[in-house]
């Protein structure tokens, strides 16, 4: 079974995920053509699972572009009572027979009157969130005024691999990320090389080693590469995967356009950069 990122969600968000039964999953083709599908799901903590025929558009999209977004809603006629979860994730077909059996059992427990049938004819998918927001309007007391349509939704960020990045830019940043997979022992960047990408670890672990012997580990939710990009200098360390890892990457120019503009206006991100500069001895 694939190791999952160490995602910790508040209990009320986990309870909500367990209580609901359907989610809307948004996928896109490699050319960027979007599709939204409503699916039955089960969850194991923050990880979501669904089944689908392997020849569906959703399954084909995920095979070529595993970055997805999802929404799970619960509402009444009074929109002020709306609750929901929405986020971004990486979706993958499950290949492990042990994990398939476990997920099939979860479906059997949650939906005893339904059955996916013979599991040989369907595919099970794992949806591993990288960003989750919880929407709760039940206690907001917000009201629409005049001829304004809709309601004011109160959002709470429950989890994000972008913990140390400016919250207001997360949606835009997410759209610019690309997926990268590396094997154990693979060199991601070399000391002295060009600073052409920014990296976020989704799964696995990277080791950052410097010529003088200093070493550090970067696990799920950690990121690397922003200092060299922002200071226009070559890489100051070699980064190697210590286990099979999944990364999200952003090209240098995109990073500077979307993220570096926040310096000076977002104190938290400025603190992160200053800490990284201090750690690298600059």
Coordinates of C-alpha atoms in Angstrom, one line a residue:
X1 CA 0.0 0.0 0.0
X2 CA 1.3 3.5 -0.8
X3 CA 2.3 5.6 2.1
X4 CA 0.0 8.6 2.5
X5 CA 0.9 12.2 3.6
X6 CA 0.5 12.8 7.3
X7 CA -2.8 14.8 7.0
X8 CA -4.4 15.7 10.3
X9 CA -7.9 17.1 10.2
X10 CA -10.1 18.4 13.0
X11 CA -12.6 15.9 14.4
X12 CA -15.6 17.9 13.1
X13 CA -14.3 17.7 9.5
X14 CA -13.6 14.0 9.8
X15 CA -17.1 13.5 11.2
X16 CA -18.6 15.4 8.3
X17 CA -16.7 13.3 5.7
X18 CA -17.9 10.1 7.4
X19 CA -21.6 11.3 7.5
X20 CA -21.9 12.2 3.8
X21 CA -22.2 9.7 0.9
X22 CA -21.6 11.6 -2.4
X23 CA -18.9 13.9 -3.7
X24 CA -18.5 15.9 -6.9
X25 CA -15.1 15.2 -8.5
X26 CA -13.7 17.6 -11.1
X27 CA -11.1 16.3 -13.5
X28 CA -9.5 17.6 -16.6
X29 CA -8.1 16.2 -19.8
X30 CA -4.4 16.8 -20.7
X31 CA -5.7 19.6 -22.9
X32 CA -7.5 21.2 -20.0
X33 CA -11.1 20.1 -20.9
X34 CA -12.9 19.9 -17.5
X35 CA -15.5 17.4 -16.3
X36 CA -17.5 17.1 -13.1
X37 CA -19.0 13.9 -11.9
X38 CA -21.0 13.0 -8.8
X39 CA -19.8 9.8 -7.1
X40 CA -20.4 7.6 -4.1
X41 CA -17.4 7.7 -1.8
X42 CA -16.1 6.3 1.5
X43 CA -13.2 7.7 3.5
X44 CA -10.5 6.5 5.7
X45 CA -9.6 9.6 7.7
X46 CA -9.0 12.3 5.2
X47 CA -8.4 9.9 2.2
X48 CA -11.4 9.5 0.0
X49 CA -12.2 6.4 -2.2
X50 CA -14.6 5.8 -5.1
X51 CA -15.1 3.2 -7.8
X52 CA -15.6 3.6 -11.5
X53 CA -15.5 1.6 -14.7
X54 CA -12.0 1.9 -16.1
X55 CA -13.3 3.2 -19.5
X56 CA -15.2 6.2 -18.1
X57 CA -14.1 9.8 -19.0
X58 CA -13.3 10.3 -15.3
X59 CA -11.0 7.3 -15.1
X60 CA -9.2 8.3 -18.4
X61 CA -8.7 11.9 -17.2
X62 CA -7.2 10.7 -13.9
X63 CA -4.8 8.3 -15.7
X64 CA -3.4 11.2 -17.7
X65 CA -3.8 14.1 -15.2
X66 CA -4.2 13.0 -11.6
X67 CA -4.6 16.5 -10.1
X68 CA -8.3 16.8 -9.2
X69 CA -10.6 19.0 -7.1
X70 CA -13.6 17.8 -5.1
X71 CA -16.6 19.1 -3.2
X72 CA -18.9 17.4 -0.6
X73 CA -21.9 19.3 0.5
X74 CA -24.8 19.2 3.0
X75 CA -27.5 21.8 2.8
X76 CA -31.1 22.5 3.4
X77 CA -33.6 25.0 1.8
X78 CA -32.0 27.6 4.1
X79 CA -28.6 28.3 2.5
X80 CA -27.5 29.7 5.9
X81 CA -27.4 26.1 7.1
X82 CA -24.9 25.0 4.4
X83 CA -22.0 22.8 5.3
X84 CA -19.4 21.4 3.0
X85 CA -15.8 20.3 2.3
X86 CA -13.9 21.3 -0.8
X87 CA -10.3 20.9 -1.8
X88 CA -7.6 19.7 -4.2
X89 CA -6.2 16.2 -4.3
X90 CA -4.2 13.7 -6.2
X91 CA -6.2 10.8 -7.5
X92 CA -4.8 7.4 -8.4
X93 CA -6.2 4.0 -9.3
X94 CA -5.5 1.4 -6.6
X95 CA -3.4 -1.5 -7.7
X96 CA -2.8 -3.3 -4.4
X97 CA -5.2 -6.3 -3.9
X98 CA -5.0 -5.8 -0.2
X99 CA -6.1 -2.1 -0.4
X100 CA -8.8 -3.0 -2.9
X101 CA -10.3 -5.5 -0.5
X102 CA -10.1 -3.0 2.4
X103 CA -11.9 -0.3 0.4
X104 CA -14.5 -2.7 -0.9
X105 CA -15.2 -3.6 2.7
X106 CA -15.6 0.1 3.6
X107 CA -18.2 0.4 0.8
X108 CA -20.0 -2.6 2.1
X109 CA -20.2 -1.2 5.6
X110 CA -21.3 2.3 4.4
X111 CA -23.7 1.2 1.7
X112 CA -25.0 -2.2 2.7
X113 CA -27.8 -2.1 0.0
X114 CA -25.4 -1.4 -2.8
X115 CA -22.6 -3.4 -4.3
X116 CA -19.9 -2.6 -6.9
X117 CA -20.3 -6.1 -8.2
X118 CA -17.3 -8.2 -9.2
X119 CA -14.3 -6.0 -8.5
X120 CA -12.6 -7.3 -11.6
X121 CA -14.9 -5.2 -13.7
X122 CA -14.3 -1.9 -11.9
X123 CA -11.4 0.2 -10.7
X124 CA -11.1 1.7 -7.2
X125 CA -9.5 5.1 -6.9
X126 CA -7.7 6.8 -4.0
X127 CA -8.2 10.6 -3.6
X128 CA -5.4 12.0 -1.4
X129 CA -6.1 15.6 -0.5
X130 CA -3.4 18.3 -0.7
X131 CA -5.7 21.1 0.4
X132 CA -9.0 21.0 2.3
X133 CA -11.4 23.7 3.2
X134 CA -14.4 23.3 5.5
X135 CA -17.5 25.5 4.9
X136 CA -19.9 26.0 7.8
X137 CA -22.7 28.6 7.7
X138 CA -24.8 27.0 10.4
X139 CA -23.8 29.5 13.1
X140 CA -22.9 32.5 10.9
X141 CA -26.2 34.3 11.0
X142 CA -25.3 35.8 7.6
X143 CA -28.2 37.1 5.5
X144 CA -28.5 38.1 1.9
X145 CA -29.5 41.8 1.6
X146 CA -31.4 43.6 -1.1
X147 CA -31.3 41.9 -4.4
X148 CA -27.9 40.2 -3.8
X149 CA -28.0 36.6 -4.8
X150 CA -26.4 33.8 -2.9
X151 CA -25.0 33.7 0.6
X152 CA -21.8 34.6 2.4
X153 CA -19.9 31.3 2.9
X154 CA -17.6 31.0 5.9
X155 CA -14.6 29.0 5.0
X156 CA -12.0 27.4 7.3
X157 CA -8.8 25.9 5.9
X158 CA -8.6 22.5 7.5
X159 CA -5.4 21.2 5.9
X160 CA -3.0 22.3 3.2
X161 CA 0.4 21.3 1.9
X162 CA 0.8 25.1 1.4
X163 CA 0.7 25.8 5.2
X164 CA 3.5 28.4 5.0
X165 CA 2.4 30.1 1.8
X166 CA 0.0 33.0 1.4
X167 CA -3.5 31.7 1.8
X168 CA -5.0 34.2 -0.6
X169 CA -2.8 32.8 -3.5
X170 CA -3.4 29.1 -2.9
X171 CA -6.1 28.5 -5.5
X172 CA -4.0 30.3 -8.2
X173 CA -0.8 28.5 -7.1
X174 CA -2.5 25.1 -7.2
X175 CA -3.5 25.6 -10.8
X176 CA 0.2 26.2 -11.8
X177 CA 1.6 23.1 -10.1
X178 CA 2.8 20.0 -12.1
X179 CA 3.2 16.5 -10.8
X180 CA 6.6 14.8 -10.6
X181 CA 7.4 11.3 -9.4
X182 CA 11.0 10.2 -8.4
X183 CA 12.3 6.8 -7.2
X184 CA 14.5 6.1 -4.2
X185 CA 18.0 7.4 -4.8
X186 CA 17.0 9.7 -7.6
X187 CA 18.7 13.1 -7.6
X188 CA 16.0 15.9 -7.8
X189 CA 18.5 18.8 -8.0
X190 CA 22.3 19.1 -7.9
X191 CA 24.3 21.6 -5.9
X192 CA 25.5 24.4 -8.3
X193 CA 22.7 23.7 -10.8
X194 CA 20.2 26.2 -12.0
X195 CA 17.2 27.2 -9.8
X196 CA 14.5 26.3 -12.3
X197 CA 11.8 24.8 -10.1
X198 CA 10.1 25.1 -6.8
X199 CA 9.2 21.7 -5.1
X200 CA 6.5 20.6 -2.6
X201 CA 6.7 17.1 -1.2
X202 CA 3.3 15.3 -1.3
X203 CA 4.5 11.8 -0.5
X204 CA 7.8 10.3 0.4
X205 CA 10.9 12.1 1.6
X206 CA 13.8 14.1 0.2
X207 CA 17.3 14.6 1.7
X208 CA 19.0 18.0 1.3
X209 CA 22.7 17.6 1.5
X210 CA 25.4 20.4 1.3
X211 CA 29.0 20.1 0.3
X212 CA 30.2 20.9 3.8
X213 CA 28.3 17.9 5.2
X214 CA 25.0 19.4 6.5
X215 CA 21.9 17.3 5.9
X216 CA 18.2 17.7 6.5
X217 CA 15.1 15.8 5.5
X218 CA 12.0 17.2 3.8
X219 CA 8.8 15.2 4.3
X220 CA 5.2 15.5 3.1
X221 CA 4.0 19.2 3.2
X222 CA 7.6 20.4 3.1
X223 CA 9.0 22.5 0.3
X224 CA 12.3 23.4 -1.3
X225 CA 13.9 25.7 -3.8
X226 CA 12.3 29.1 -3.1
X227 CA 15.5 30.8 -1.7
X228 CA 17.6 30.2 -4.8
X229 CA 14.8 31.4 -7.1
X230 CA 14.2 34.6 -5.1
X231 CA 17.9 35.4 -4.8
X232 CA 18.7 34.4 -8.4
X233 CA 21.5 32.1 -7.4
X234 CA 22.4 28.5 -8.2
X235 CA 21.3 25.6 -6.0
X236 CA 23.2 25.5 -2.7
X237 CA 22.5 21.8 -2.0
X238 CA 21.9 18.4 -3.7
X239 CA 18.4 17.0 -3.1
X240 CA 17.9 13.2 -3.3
X241 CA 14.8 11.1 -2.8
X242 CA 15.3 8.7 0.1
X243 CA 12.2 6.8 -0.8
X244 CA 9.8 6.8 -3.8
X245 CA 8.3 10.3 -3.7
X246 CA 5.5 12.3 -5.3
X247 CA 6.2 16.0 -5.7
X248 CA 4.4 19.1 -7.0
X249 CA 6.6 21.5 -9.0
X250 CA 6.3 25.0 -10.2
X251 CA 8.5 26.6 -12.8
X252 CA 10.8 29.4 -11.7
X253 CA 9.1 32.3 -13.6
X254 CA 5.6 31.2 -12.5
X255 CA 6.8 30.9 -8.9
X256 CA 8.2 34.5 -9.0
X257 CA 5.0 35.8 -10.6
X258 CA 2.5 34.1 -8.3
X259 CA 4.4 33.9 -5.0
X260 CA 7.3 36.3 -4.8
X261 CA 4.9 39.3 -5.3
X262 CA 3.6 38.5 -1.8
X263 CA 6.9 39.4 -0.2
X264 CA 6.6 42.6 1.8
X265 CA 2.9 42.3 2.1
X266 CA 2.5 38.8 3.6
X267 CA 4.4 38.7 6.9
X268 CA 4.1 34.9 7.3
X269 CA 5.7 34.2 3.9
X270 CA 8.4 36.7 4.5
X271 CA 9.2 35.0 7.7
X272 CA 9.5 31.7 5.9
X273 CA 11.9 33.1 3.4
X274 CA 14.0 34.8 6.1
X275 CA 14.2 31.5 8.1
X276 CA 15.3 29.7 5.0
X277 CA 18.0 32.3 4.3
X278 CA 19.3 32.1 7.8
X279 CA 19.3 28.3 7.6
X280 CA 21.4 28.3 4.4
X281 CA 23.9 30.8 5.9
X282 CA 23.0 33.7 3.6

